[in-house]
């Protein structure tokens, strides 16, 4: 089993739709969590951090469920420009080693 | 502007040659990382470094080498021992290894010809 798992998709949705991605992680000692966005043939860029209390940035909402060991990303009112691959990242904490990236979920928003 | 810079953007290598990919950051970050990404795949960790003069192997270190002589620099050498080096290579840095968010360079696309 992978340390971090994402549904690869692809998710094909119409403009204006609401779409949600989940990401599960296996290590209960994981400390911090992030969502990144990666456009085709580009580097990943930080989208948002994920906190236990949840956080929202415009149309994007991220949630963390420690009990069930997953994080989620909700995108409301999808735009064409949201088309990308979304990567979740799980960190074990300082000095404990590396960040672990999920393989990504591909989203295509269609007119 | 603060950031992380990779060079070159595109690199072509003949089989049997070693090549070195550059990664420089002026974010004053302690931790630096090298990832490899193959088409349609996720990121795989090659090497990471928490502090100067120290680095650790990641999941796919075979055929690669790194150095961390300066805080700002973390070059990656792809050696002839790497059997399938054609890939997209991404360098990243973060303030604290394994805790804070990482920021990426624009990547180097390596092709073996």
Short mmCIF file of C-alpha atoms in Angstrom, two decimals, chain A residues 26-93:
data_model
loop_
_atom_site.label_atom_id
_atom_site.label_comp_id
_atom_site.label_asym_id
_atom_site.label_seq_id
_atom_site.Cartn_x
_atom_site.Cartn_y
_atom_site.Cartn_z
CA UNK A 26 -1.15 5.60 5.99
CA UNK A 27 1.01 7.04 8.77
CA UNK A 28 -1.00 8.35 11.70
CA UNK A 29 2.04 10.34 12.92
CA UNK A 30 1.95 12.63 9.88
CA UNK A 31 2.29 16.25 10.90
CA UNK A 32 1.43 18.62 8.11
CA UNK A 33 -0.51 18.50 4.89
CA UNK A 34 -0.71 20.50 1.68
CA UNK A 35 -2.40 20.62 -1.69
CA UNK A 36 -0.38 21.54 -4.77
CA UNK A 37 -1.46 22.26 -8.29
CA UNK A 38 0.60 21.14 -11.28
CA UNK A 39 -0.07 22.29 -14.81
CA UNK A 40 1.07 20.20 -17.73
CA UNK A 41 4.88 20.18 -18.05
CA UNK A 42 5.26 22.71 -15.24
CA UNK A 43 6.43 22.58 -11.66
CA UNK A 44 4.00 21.97 -8.79
CA UNK A 45 2.82 25.12 -7.04
CA UNK A 46 1.46 25.35 -3.54
CA UNK A 47 -2.31 25.73 -3.56
CA UNK A 48 -3.05 25.67 0.15
CA UNK A 49 -2.12 24.21 3.48
CA UNK A 50 -4.54 21.90 5.24
CA UNK A 51 -5.37 22.41 8.88
CA UNK A 52 -7.42 20.36 11.32
CA UNK A 53 -9.92 23.18 11.54
CA UNK A 54 -10.24 23.30 7.77
CA UNK A 55 -9.37 26.29 5.66
CA UNK A 56 -10.90 28.13 2.78
CA UNK A 57 -9.41 30.30 0.06
CA UNK A 58 -12.02 31.66 -2.28
CA UNK A 59 -13.57 28.76 -4.16
CA UNK A 60 -11.21 26.23 -2.58
CA UNK A 61 -11.76 24.46 0.73
CA UNK A 62 -9.37 21.99 2.32
CA UNK A 63 -10.19 19.66 5.17
CA UNK A 64 -8.22 17.24 7.31
CA UNK A 65 -9.72 14.20 9.00
CA UNK A 66 -7.10 12.73 11.29
CA UNK A 67 -9.33 9.97 12.61
CA UNK A 68 -9.89 8.56 9.14
CA UNK A 69 -6.49 9.70 7.86
CA UNK A 70 -7.52 11.63 4.81
CA UNK A 71 -7.45 15.14 3.48
CA UNK A 72 -9.84 16.62 0.98
CA UNK A 73 -10.00 19.47 -1.49
CA UNK A 74 -13.29 20.97 -2.60
CA UNK A 75 -13.47 23.27 -5.61
CA UNK A 76 -16.69 25.21 -6.07
CA UNK A 77 -17.87 26.94 -9.24
CA UNK A 78 -15.17 25.29 -11.35
CA UNK A 79 -13.43 27.43 -13.97
CA UNK A 80 -11.70 26.31 -17.15
CA UNK A 81 -8.47 27.54 -15.57
CA UNK A 82 -8.84 25.02 -12.75
CA UNK A 83 -7.90 22.24 -15.17
CA UNK A 84 -4.70 20.76 -13.78
CA UNK A 85 -3.35 17.91 -11.71
CA UNK A 86 -3.82 18.28 -7.96
CA UNK A 87 -1.21 16.71 -5.69
CA UNK A 88 -1.59 16.08 -1.99
CA UNK A 89 1.48 16.16 0.22
CA UNK A 90 1.95 14.61 3.63
CA UNK A 91 4.86 15.50 5.90
CA UNK A 92 6.13 13.44 8.79
CA UNK A 93 7.52 16.39 10.71
#
